[in-house]
């Protein structure tokens, strides 16, 4: 089979790395790909959100399965275009991707289908929004409705801070049109976990859970990022929690989306709060988490290709069960100095081959490029994802940092405390 992976980050490198191991794969192509993916097959210079060009390419090359990494490609309708020309695509339609693109849609959907999440209200008028705060208890959670690169959420301790957040989003349009509406919801106490399930429009199967670190610096301090590191499994996420989430959150979502005429195919990424009253949904994403995906791919023992194909073709009920390595995996994100505000790109990275010699370590490329001389250089914010398996989580962490230390890259930094909560 010829596989096309869409995207250019560490998540896509990890998916490509896993799929390339399948005996069913004859060729792995990525668009636009990165130097890591280039070691696994051809990279073509088509942007991940250029739906027209991607589907034309898939047709020309007679691709057997397209695997979409980033949400931008899904929001641009890549899956819809591929459906029109009959090419199987792992990833939801534009209409089903609303689960990530609109928080108001998702909250209303949860209300319609009795899915446990925080109480909320949607507003487009600041006066009514501020009045609503008077009926609730702090801390207040204020969210821009649309896609805001993970930055559209404010947790306000006081009415004054909450008022300011409402004004910034609705009046000052801090997040542009993503802030035409806001969601105000109750604060949920607890520990967070990311859970992933594969869906084929009719049914769903659980993958595994992971936890990531969103803040830039040690001790969970500093600005929010796309994620500075992750580990899987997530100790807070017990088998009982998984069963409860499948029954109360994932399956009602799959049935509800089908009933509402937007069947969901692809991976549902449930951001969960493990509260004293059980797991509740914080938000949905319609793609794999990055860097959570890297830890999952490192732990997955089965061939992933038949399962992704089954999800794309509505055939998951017949897919063979997936087998996971019981050993924990950890990913440390090595980011360019200045990330997340102004990452400094262009610096030279050396020593990856030596670093990859550390036992059970795989290094995924997230934001790199090769220059004309073949030197590897930083080309993004999150640049490398150093991923290790260990007999214990401590073991995995030790190996990942041993590999980090073997990389010669003065232009980068990483957190030194990935997985601290689970190690405590
Ligand atoms: P979101 O973009 O919706 O995932 O929100 C970003 C982050 O804000 C989450 O990862 C949580 O840490 C926090 N958060 C969002 N909603 C809530 C809530 N209702 N209660 C507590 N924390 C929340
Ligand atoms: N690591 C969180 C995300 O991919 O959204």
XYZ file of C-alpha atoms and ligand atoms in Angstrom, residues 11 212 214 226-227 269 285 287-292 382, ligand 2:
19
model
C 3.426 13.747 15.661
C 1.478 16.259 28.820
C 1.680 22.549 28.681
C 1.690 23.174 22.506
C 3.240 20.728 24.986
C -8.643 13.224 21.594
C -9.547 17.644 19.613
C -6.464 14.692 15.848
C -3.657 13.090 17.823
C -2.044 15.152 20.574
C 1.464 16.374 19.965
C 3.660 15.177 21.789
C 1.244 12.599 23.298
C 9.374 22.623 19.046
N -0.355 18.482 23.450
C -1.651 19.016 23.327
C -2.176 19.089 21.976
O -1.702 18.470 21.032
O -3.171 19.787 21.769
